PDB file of C-alpha atoms in Angstrom:
ATOM      1  CA  MET G   1       8.794   1.105  12.854  1.00 88.00           C
ATOM      2  CA  LEU G   2       6.650  -2.007  12.257  1.00 97.00           C
ATOM      3  CA  GLU G   3       6.836  -5.508  13.682  1.00 97.00           C
ATOM      4  CA  LEU G   4       4.543  -8.509  13.376  1.00 98.00           C
ATOM      5  CA  LYS G   5       5.402 -10.873  16.236  1.00 97.00           C
ATOM      6  CA  ASN G   6       4.393 -14.537  16.422  1.00 97.00           C
ATOM      7  CA  ILE G   7       1.260 -13.987  14.339  1.00 97.00           C
ATOM      8  CA  CYS G   8      -1.176 -16.894  14.077  1.00 97.00           C
ATOM      9  CA  THR G   9      -4.158 -16.676  11.725  1.00 96.00           C
ATOM     10  CA  CYS G  10      -6.668 -19.426  10.969  1.00 95.00           C
ATOM     11  CA  PHE G  11      -9.538 -19.266   8.500  1.00 93.00           C
ATOM     12  CA  ASN G  12     -12.844 -21.201   8.694  1.00 92.00           C
ATOM     13  CA  LYS G  13     -11.990 -22.366  12.179  1.00 88.00           C
ATOM     14  CA  GLY G  14     -13.945 -25.412  13.346  1.00 85.00           C
ATOM     15  CA  THR G  15     -15.056 -26.433   9.854  1.00 92.00           C
ATOM     16  CA  VAL G  16     -13.819 -28.987   7.326  1.00 90.00           C
ATOM     17  CA  ASP G  17     -12.279 -26.034   5.447  1.00 89.00           C
ATOM     18  CA  GLU G  18     -10.167 -24.892   8.399  1.00 91.00           C
ATOM     19  CA  MET G  19      -6.835 -23.566   7.200  1.00 93.00           C
ATOM     20  CA  THR G  20      -3.953 -22.066   9.140  1.00 94.00           C
ATOM     21  CA  LEU G  21      -2.195 -19.407   7.084  1.00 95.00           C
ATOM     22  CA  PHE G  22       0.206 -17.856   9.589  1.00 96.00           C
ATOM     23  CA  ASP G  23       1.777 -19.988  12.316  1.00 95.00           C
ATOM     24  CA  ASN G  24       4.095 -17.873  14.494  1.00 96.00           C
ATOM     25  CA  PHE G  25       4.779 -15.566  11.557  1.00 97.00           C
ATOM     26  CA  ASN G  26       7.274 -12.736  12.072  1.00 97.00           C
ATOM     27  CA  PHE G  27       7.953  -9.705   9.892  1.00 97.00           C
ATOM     28  CA  SER G  28       9.473  -6.272  10.434  1.00 97.00           C
ATOM     29  CA  ALA G  29       9.972  -3.055   8.464  1.00 97.00           C
ATOM     30  CA  ASN G  30      12.437  -0.313   9.301  1.00 95.00           C
ATOM     31  CA  ASP G  31      11.922   3.430   8.954  1.00 94.00           C
ATOM     32  CA  GLY G  32      12.294   4.627   5.383  1.00 93.00           C
ATOM     33  CA  GLN G  33      12.279   1.198   3.736  1.00 96.00           C
ATOM     34  CA  PHE G  34      10.410   0.668   0.464  1.00 97.00           C
ATOM     35  CA  ILE G  35       9.518  -3.030   0.504  1.00 97.00           C
ATOM     36  CA  SER G  36       8.115  -4.968  -2.453  1.00 97.00           C
ATOM     37  CA  ILE G  37       6.113  -8.100  -1.567  1.00 96.00           C
ATOM     38  CA  VAL G  38       5.546 -10.815  -4.175  1.00 94.00           C
ATOM     39  CA  GLY G  39       4.130 -14.317  -3.959  1.00 90.00           C
ATOM     40  CA  SER G  40       1.585 -16.725  -5.370  1.00 85.00           C
ATOM     41  CA  ASN G  41      -2.146 -16.450  -4.672  1.00 85.00           C
ATOM     42  CA  GLY G  42      -2.912 -17.530  -1.123  1.00 87.00           C
ATOM     43  CA  SER G  43       0.624 -16.905   0.086  1.00 91.00           C
ATOM     44  CA  GLY G  44      -0.535 -14.412   2.715  1.00 94.00           C
ATOM     45  CA  LYS G  45       0.356 -11.086   1.088  1.00 95.00           C
ATOM     46  CA  THR G  46      -3.031  -9.395   1.372  1.00 93.00           C
ATOM     47  CA  THR G  47      -3.749 -10.973   4.762  1.00 96.00           C
ATOM     48  CA  MET G  48      -0.540  -9.425   6.071  1.00 97.00           C
ATOM     49  CA  LEU G  49      -1.626  -6.009   4.808  1.00 97.00           C
ATOM     50  CA  ASN G  50      -5.037  -6.454   6.432  1.00 96.00           C
ATOM     51  CA  LEU G  51      -3.370  -7.291   9.743  1.00 97.00           C
ATOM     52  CA  ILE G  52      -1.192  -4.178   9.512  1.00 97.00           C
ATOM     53  CA  CYS G  53      -4.092  -1.887   8.617  1.00 96.00           C
ATOM     54  CA  GLY G  54      -6.539  -3.389  11.125  1.00 96.00           C
ATOM     55  CA  THR G  55      -8.998  -4.768   8.576  1.00 95.00           C
ATOM     56  CA  MET G  56      -8.632  -8.081  10.406  1.00 95.00           C
ATOM     57  CA  MET G  57      -7.195  -9.194  13.742  1.00 95.00           C
ATOM     58  CA  PRO G  58      -4.837 -12.133  14.314  1.00 96.00           C
ATOM     59  CA  ASP G  59      -5.900 -15.107  16.414  1.00 96.00           C
ATOM     60  CA  SER G  60      -2.739 -14.528  18.448  1.00 97.00           C
ATOM     61  CA  GLY G  61       0.457 -12.519  18.255  1.00 97.00           C
ATOM     62  CA  GLN G  62       1.172  -8.810  18.183  1.00 97.00           C
ATOM     63  CA  VAL G  63       1.286  -5.942  15.697  1.00 98.00           C
ATOM     64  CA  ILE G  64       3.740  -3.320  16.965  1.00 97.00           C
ATOM     65  CA  PHE G  65       3.870   0.117  15.332  1.00 97.00           C
ATOM     66  CA  ASP G  66       6.360   2.753  16.471  1.00 94.00           C
ATOM     67  CA  GLY G  67       6.819   0.876  19.717  1.00 94.00           C
ATOM     68  CA  THR G  68       3.075   0.688  20.468  1.00 96.00           C
ATOM     69  CA  ASP G  69       1.002  -2.499  20.455  1.00 97.00           C
ATOM     70  CA  ILE G  70      -1.819  -1.785  17.973  1.00 97.00           C
ATOM     71  CA  THR G  71      -2.996  -5.401  17.627  1.00 96.00           C
ATOM     72  CA  ARG G  72      -6.553  -4.598  18.765  1.00 95.00           C
ATOM     73  CA  MET G  73      -6.653  -1.004  17.559  1.00 96.00           C
ATOM     74  CA  SER G  74      -9.471  -0.237  15.109  1.00 94.00           C
ATOM     75  CA  GLU G  75      -8.800   0.363  11.432  1.00 94.00           C
ATOM     76  CA  TYR G  76      -9.969   3.975  11.472  1.00 89.00           C
ATOM     77  CA  ARG G  77      -7.608   4.853  14.361  1.00 92.00           C
ATOM     78  CA  ARG G  78      -4.651   3.299  12.546  1.00 94.00           C
ATOM     79  CA  ALA G  79      -5.515   5.335   9.443  1.00 89.00           C
ATOM     80  CA  LYS G  80      -4.068   8.430  11.104  1.00 88.00           C
ATOM     81  CA  ASP G  81      -0.567   7.013  10.599  1.00 92.00           C
ATOM     82  CA  ILE G  82      -1.107   4.292   7.984  1.00 94.00           C
ATOM     83  CA  GLY G  83      -2.300   5.141   4.470  1.00 91.00           C
ATOM     84  CA  ARG G  84      -3.509   2.542   1.984  1.00 93.00           C
ATOM     85  CA  VAL G  85      -3.937   2.626  -1.784  1.00 94.00           C
ATOM     86  CA  PHE G  86      -6.044  -0.252  -3.089  1.00 92.00           C
ATOM     87  CA  GLN G  87      -6.059  -2.181  -6.357  1.00 92.00           C
ATOM     88  CA  ASP G  88      -9.418  -0.701  -7.350  1.00 90.00           C
ATOM     89  CA  PRO G  89      -8.998   3.035  -8.135  1.00 85.00           C
ATOM     90  CA  LYS G  90     -12.595   3.621  -7.001  1.00 86.00           C
ATOM     91  CA  MET G  91     -11.737   2.713  -3.406  1.00 89.00           C
ATOM     92  CA  GLY G  92      -9.290   5.558  -2.803  1.00 86.00           C
ATOM     93  CA  THR G  93     -11.514   8.434  -3.853  1.00 90.00           C
ATOM     94  CA  CYS G  94     -15.162   9.536  -3.706  1.00 91.00           C
ATOM     95  CA  SER G  95     -16.529   9.464  -7.253  1.00 92.00           C
ATOM     96  CA  SER G  96     -19.446  11.850  -6.613  1.00 93.00           C
ATOM     97  CA  LEU G  97     -17.155  14.625  -5.371  1.00 92.00           C
ATOM     98  CA  THR G  98     -14.859  16.842  -7.411  1.00 94.00           C
ATOM     99  CA  VAL G  99     -11.090  16.532  -7.318  1.00 94.00           C
ATOM    100  CA  LEU G 100     -10.968  19.637  -5.122  1.00 92.00           C
ATOM    101  CA  GLU G 101     -13.568  18.238  -2.725  1.00 91.00           C
ATOM    102  CA  ASN G 102     -11.646  14.957  -2.434  1.00 91.00           C
ATOM    103  CA  PHE G 103      -8.509  16.861  -1.443  1.00 90.00           C
ATOM    104  CA  ALA G 104     -10.428  19.014   1.030  1.00 87.00           C
ATOM    105  CA  LEU G 105     -11.897  15.873   2.580  1.00 85.00           C
ATOM    106  CA  ALA G 106      -8.420  14.403   2.980  1.00 84.00           C
ATOM    107  CA  ASP G 107      -7.166  17.658   4.489  1.00 80.00           C
ATOM    108  CA  ASN G 108      -9.814  17.340   7.193  1.00 74.00           C
ATOM    109  CA  LYS G 109      -8.965  13.696   7.847  1.00 67.00           C
ATOM    110  CA  ASN G 110      -7.864  14.189  11.430  1.00 55.00           C
ATOM    111  CA  GLY G 111      -9.970  17.270  12.153  1.00 54.00           C
ATOM    112  CA  ARG G 112     -13.516  17.916  13.251  1.00 53.00           C
ATOM    113  CA  PHE G 113     -16.361  18.437  10.825  1.00 47.00           C
ATOM    114  CA  GLY G 114     -18.909  21.145  11.519  1.00 46.00           C
ATOM    115  CA  LEU G 115     -21.289  23.379   9.589  1.00 37.00           C
ATOM    116  CA  THR G 116     -18.543  25.644   8.257  1.00 42.00           C
ATOM    117  CA  GLY G 117     -17.168  25.390   4.725  1.00 47.00           C
ATOM    118  CA  ALA G 118     -14.978  22.341   4.223  1.00 57.00           C
ATOM    119  CA  ILE G 119     -12.772  23.765   1.455  1.00 69.00           C
ATOM    120  CA  ASN G 120      -9.887  25.981   2.482  1.00 71.00           C
ATOM    121  CA  ARG G 121      -9.343  28.188  -0.555  1.00 75.00           C
ATOM    122  CA  LYS G 122      -5.809  28.986   0.596  1.00 78.00           C
ATOM    123  CA  ARG G 123      -4.891  25.336  -0.032  1.00 85.00           C
ATOM    124  CA  ILE G 124      -5.914  25.233  -3.693  1.00 90.00           C
ATOM    125  CA  ASP G 125      -2.480  26.239  -4.993  1.00 91.00           C
ATOM    126  CA  TYR G 126      -0.973  23.519  -2.813  1.00 89.00           C
ATOM    127  CA  TYR G 127      -3.349  20.923  -4.305  1.00 91.00           C
ATOM    128  CA  ARG G 128      -2.410  22.083  -7.806  1.00 92.00           C
ATOM    129  CA  GLU G 129       1.274  21.770  -6.966  1.00 91.00           C
ATOM    130  CA  LEU G 130       0.779  18.203  -5.718  1.00 89.00           C
ATOM    131  CA  LEU G 131      -1.242  17.202  -8.784  1.00 92.00           C
ATOM    132  CA  SER G 132       1.246  18.717 -11.220  1.00 91.00           C
ATOM    133  CA  GLN G 133       3.698  15.965 -10.169  1.00 84.00           C
ATOM    134  CA  CYS G 134       1.414  13.413 -11.862  1.00 87.00           C
ATOM    135  CA  ASN G 135       1.976  14.928 -15.333  1.00 86.00           C
ATOM    136  CA  MET G 136      -1.651  14.193 -16.220  1.00 90.00           C
ATOM    137  CA  GLY G 137      -3.036  17.745 -16.300  1.00 91.00           C
ATOM    138  CA  LEU G 138      -5.027  17.061 -13.131  1.00 94.00           C
ATOM    139  CA  GLU G 139      -3.993  20.379 -11.612  1.00 94.00           C
ATOM    140  CA  ASP G 140      -6.347  22.028 -14.124  1.00 94.00           C
ATOM    141  CA  ARG G 141      -9.280  19.688 -13.384  1.00 95.00           C
ATOM    142  CA  LEU G 142     -10.015  20.495  -9.754  1.00 94.00           C
ATOM    143  CA  GLY G 143     -13.678  21.122 -10.563  1.00 94.00           C
ATOM    144  CA  VAL G 144     -14.193  17.797 -12.362  1.00 96.00           C
ATOM    145  CA  GLN G 145     -16.036  14.961 -10.620  1.00 95.00           C
ATOM    146  CA  VAL G 146     -13.586  12.173  -9.859  1.00 95.00           C
ATOM    147  CA  GLY G 147     -16.013   9.594 -11.270  1.00 94.00           C
ATOM    148  CA  ALA G 148     -15.494  11.118 -14.720  1.00 95.00           C
ATOM    149  CA  LEU G 149     -11.733  10.474 -14.676  1.00 94.00           C
ATOM    150  CA  SER G 150      -9.831   7.454 -15.967  1.00 93.00           C
ATOM    151  CA  GLY G 151      -8.638   4.679 -13.672  1.00 92.00           C
ATOM    152  CA  GLY G 152      -5.042   5.879 -13.903  1.00 92.00           C
ATOM    153  CA  GLN G 153      -6.021   9.451 -13.037  1.00 94.00           C
ATOM    154  CA  ARG G 154      -8.088   8.288 -10.065  1.00 94.00           C
ATOM    155  CA  GLN G 155      -5.256   6.114  -8.800  1.00 94.00           C
ATOM    156  CA  ALA G 156      -2.840   9.033  -9.107  1.00 93.00           C
ATOM    157  CA  ILE G 157      -5.192  11.177  -7.013  1.00 93.00           C
ATOM    158  CA  ALA G 158      -5.571   8.397  -4.434  1.00 92.00           C
ATOM    159  CA  LEU G 159      -1.796   8.042  -4.228  1.00 92.00           C
ATOM    160  CA  VAL G 160      -1.172  11.766  -3.838  1.00 90.00           C
ATOM    161  CA  ILE G 161      -3.897  12.045  -1.192  1.00 89.00           C
ATOM    162  CA  ALA G 162      -2.477   9.067   0.732  1.00 86.00           C
ATOM    163  CA  GLY G 163       0.928  10.726   0.858  1.00 80.00           C
ATOM    164  CA  MET G 164      -0.434  14.210   1.517  1.00 76.00           C
ATOM    165  CA  THR G 165      -1.640  13.467   5.036  1.00 71.00           C
ATOM    166  CA  ASP G 166       1.835  12.809   6.494  1.00 77.00           C
ATOM    167  CA  VAL G 167       1.278   9.107   7.089  1.00 88.00           C
ATOM    168  CA  LYS G 168       4.216   7.220   8.561  1.00 93.00           C
ATOM    169  CA  LEU G 169       3.522   4.028   6.625  1.00 95.00           C
ATOM    170  CA  LEU G 170       2.124   3.741   3.096  1.00 95.00           C
ATOM    171  CA  ILE G 171       0.479   0.451   2.104  1.00 96.00           C
ATOM    172  CA  LEU G 172       0.263  -0.175  -1.660  1.00 96.00           C
ATOM    173  CA  ASP G 173      -2.133  -3.047  -2.256  1.00 94.00           C
ATOM    174  CA  GLU G 174      -1.515  -4.093  -5.897  1.00 94.00           C
ATOM    175  CA  HIS G 175      -2.186  -0.455  -6.772  1.00 95.00           C
ATOM    176  CA  THR G 176      -1.200  -0.841 -10.453  1.00 94.00           C
ATOM    177  CA  ALA G 177      -2.927  -4.175 -11.148  1.00 92.00           C
ATOM    178  CA  ALA G 178      -6.139  -2.685 -12.574  1.00 90.00           C
ATOM    179  CA  LEU G 179      -4.398  -0.180 -14.844  1.00 91.00           C
ATOM    180  CA  ASP G 180      -3.211  -0.338 -18.437  1.00 90.00           C
ATOM    181  CA  PRO G 181       0.563  -0.673 -18.982  1.00 91.00           C
ATOM    182  CA  LYS G 182       1.191   3.030 -19.641  1.00 90.00           C
ATOM    183  CA  SER G 183      -0.791   4.134 -16.591  1.00 89.00           C
ATOM    184  CA  SER G 184       0.942   1.482 -14.478  1.00 92.00           C
ATOM    185  CA  GLU G 185       4.361   2.866 -15.419  1.00 93.00           C
ATOM    186  CA  THR G 186       3.224   6.418 -14.629  1.00 91.00           C
ATOM    187  CA  ILE G 187       1.804   5.421 -11.238  1.00 93.00           C
ATOM    188  CA  MET G 188       4.968   3.501 -10.299  1.00 95.00           C
ATOM    189  CA  GLN G 189       7.187   6.459 -11.200  1.00 93.00           C
ATOM    190  CA  LEU G 190       4.934   8.737  -9.159  1.00 92.00           C
ATOM    191  CA  THR G 191       5.003   6.254  -6.280  1.00 94.00           C
ATOM    192  CA  ASP G 192       8.794   6.203  -6.276  1.00 94.00           C
ATOM    193  CA  GLN G 193       8.964  10.002  -6.344  1.00 90.00           C
ATOM    194  CA  LEU G 194       6.517  10.446  -3.468  1.00 89.00           C
ATOM    195  CA  VAL G 195       8.104   7.767  -1.275  1.00 92.00           C
ATOM    196  CA  SER G 196      11.612   9.129  -1.875  1.00 90.00           C
ATOM    197  CA  ARG G 197      10.662  12.778  -1.422  1.00 86.00           C
ATOM    198  CA  ASN G 198       8.774  12.190   1.833  1.00 85.00           C
ATOM    199  CA  ASN G 199      11.106   9.438   3.088  1.00 88.00           C
ATOM    200  CA  THR G 200       7.979   7.398   3.743  1.00 92.00           C
ATOM    201  CA  THR G 201       8.123   3.765   4.805  1.00 95.00           C
ATOM    202  CA  ALA G 202       6.212   1.820   2.135  1.00 97.00           C
ATOM    203  CA  ILE G 203       5.078  -1.778   1.690  1.00 98.00           C
ATOM    204  CA  MET G 204       3.952  -2.666  -1.829  1.00 97.00           C
ATOM    205  CA  VAL G 205       2.267  -5.924  -2.789  1.00 97.00           C
ATOM    206  CA  THR G 206       2.555  -6.537  -6.523  1.00 94.00           C
ATOM    207  CA  HIS G 207       2.271  -9.305  -9.106  1.00 91.00           C
ATOM    208  CA  ASN G 208       4.511  -7.338 -11.462  1.00 93.00           C
ATOM    209  CA  LEU G 209       7.930  -8.901 -10.930  1.00 93.00           C
ATOM    210  CA  ARG G 210       9.716  -6.175 -12.875  1.00 94.00           C
ATOM    211  CA  PHE G 211       8.264  -3.481 -10.614  1.00 96.00           C
ATOM    212  CA  ALA G 212       9.294  -5.524  -7.569  1.00 95.00           C
ATOM    213  CA  VAL G 213      12.869  -5.698  -8.865  1.00 95.00           C
ATOM    214  CA  GLU G 214      13.184  -2.123 -10.169  1.00 95.00           C
ATOM    215  CA  TYR G 215      11.570  -0.264  -7.281  1.00 96.00           C
ATOM    216  CA  GLY G 216      12.284  -0.221  -3.569  1.00 94.00           C
ATOM    217  CA  ASP G 217      15.268  -1.259  -1.489  1.00 95.00           C
ATOM    218  CA  ARG G 218      13.962  -4.585  -0.166  1.00 97.00           C
ATOM    219  CA  LEU G 219      12.174  -7.513  -1.817  1.00 97.00           C
ATOM    220  CA  VAL G 220      10.238 -10.217   0.032  1.00 96.00           C
ATOM    221  CA  MET G 221       8.677 -13.312  -1.521  1.00 95.00           C
ATOM    222  CA  MET G 222       5.931 -15.081   0.421  1.00 94.00           C
ATOM    223  CA  HIS G 223       4.697 -18.656   0.113  1.00 92.00           C
ATOM    224  CA  ARG G 224       2.177 -20.484   2.293  1.00 91.00           C
ATOM    225  CA  GLY G 225       2.371 -17.919   5.053  1.00 94.00           C
ATOM    226  CA  GLU G 226       6.155 -17.712   5.179  1.00 94.00           C
ATOM    227  CA  CYS G 227       8.848 -15.415   3.787  1.00 94.00           C
ATOM    228  CA  VAL G 228      10.892 -17.634   1.471  1.00 93.00           C
ATOM    229  CA  MET G 229      13.030 -14.801   0.109  1.00 93.00           C
ATOM    230  CA  ASP G 230      14.054 -11.568   1.815  1.00 96.00           C
ATOM    231  CA  ILE G 231      16.803  -9.468   0.221  1.00 95.00           C
ATOM    232  CA  ALA G 232      17.758  -5.847   0.704  1.00 95.00           C
ATOM    233  CA  GLY G 233      20.415  -3.241   0.037  1.00 91.00           C
ATOM    234  CA  GLU G 234      23.212  -4.104  -2.373  1.00 92.00           C
ATOM    235  CA  GLU G 235      21.940  -7.669  -2.801  1.00 94.00           C
ATOM    236  CA  LYS G 236      18.540  -6.320  -3.859  1.00 93.00           C
ATOM    237  CA  ALA G 237      20.189  -3.915  -6.307  1.00 91.00           C
ATOM    238  CA  LYS G 238      21.919  -6.829  -8.065  1.00 92.00           C
ATOM    239  CA  ILE G 239      18.875  -9.062  -8.494  1.00 90.00           C
ATOM    240  CA  VAL G 240      17.210  -9.472 -11.896  1.00 91.00           C
ATOM    241  CA  VAL G 241      13.720 -10.590 -12.855  1.00 92.00           C
ATOM    242  CA  ASP G 242      14.938 -14.044 -13.930  1.00 90.00           C
ATOM    243  CA  ASP G 243      16.072 -14.704 -10.358  1.00 86.00           C
ATOM    244  CA  ILE G 244      12.523 -14.122  -9.130  1.00 87.00           C
ATOM    245  CA  VAL G 245      11.021 -16.176 -11.951  1.00 88.00           C
ATOM    246  CA  ASP G 246      13.262 -19.115 -11.043  1.00 83.00           C
ATOM    247  CA  LYS G 247      12.067 -18.990  -7.427  1.00 81.00           C
ATOM    248  CA  PHE G 248       8.463 -18.774  -8.577  1.00 77.00           C
ATOM    249  CA  SER G 249       9.019 -21.830 -10.758  1.00 77.00           C
ATOM    250  CA  GLU G 250      10.189 -23.799  -7.721  1.00 78.00           C
ATOM    251  CA  ILE G 251       7.023 -22.835  -5.875  1.00 73.00           C
ATOM    252  CA  SER G 252       4.835 -23.754  -8.850  1.00 60.00           C
ATOM    253  CA  ILE G 253       6.409 -27.230  -9.007  1.00 56.00           C
ATOM    254  CA  GLU G 254       5.786 -27.646  -5.286  1.00 58.00           C
ATOM    255  CA  LEU G 255       2.130 -26.701  -5.804  1.00 52.00           C
ATOM    256  CA  GLY G 256       1.842 -29.195  -8.645  1.00 51.00           C
ATOM    257  CA  ASN G 257       1.422 -26.610 -11.402  1.00 48.00           C
TER     258      ASN G 257
END
């Protein structure tokens, strides 16, 4: 499904602040895996997501997706198969449009836009059905501007839209970090339902260690551009939060904290 091969990434090249983050970094994800990524700030989590999505290019190495080298492919072309939900709920939706208009826009993601009406009225019941899974009453608020909704509601819409377009890979970029605890729990439950139902491959970066342990079938911890922990399957099912905390403590001591 996805493979990062011999990735090298350097920041501030040629300056006194030059810093190599990835040096021949390798990572792979199999079809249907739900991978949680944890790690300290600066460990390379978000940079890895940016490399996968095409927000940035590596200095060397390859990004392989479904057997195709997409290393130099633009971000918007990758978006056909790779969906991304960001930390900021505002980034996944258009606040000036209604809920219905946001869904219609997503429905036309890979189509052509002309002077005809953008909203397919035959799809409204389908949008309602998708939104009813959120248990937030959003299915009855199709005419409400998204900007008037709460952060949790907007993130739920962004998540549903990301999964609605039949993406092969779903990137979850700390998508609960900006939400209150109750909304975070709701969004994680919805995430798990959508990923399981659609059998979508998902990579989730999170600072919530409990979410990393409870959700998904693989857990990766990153530190200074390397994977220092990578567990899956039955081993992942047996791990507890304290195990992750202990590993984090080792890293903190190494960093002098």
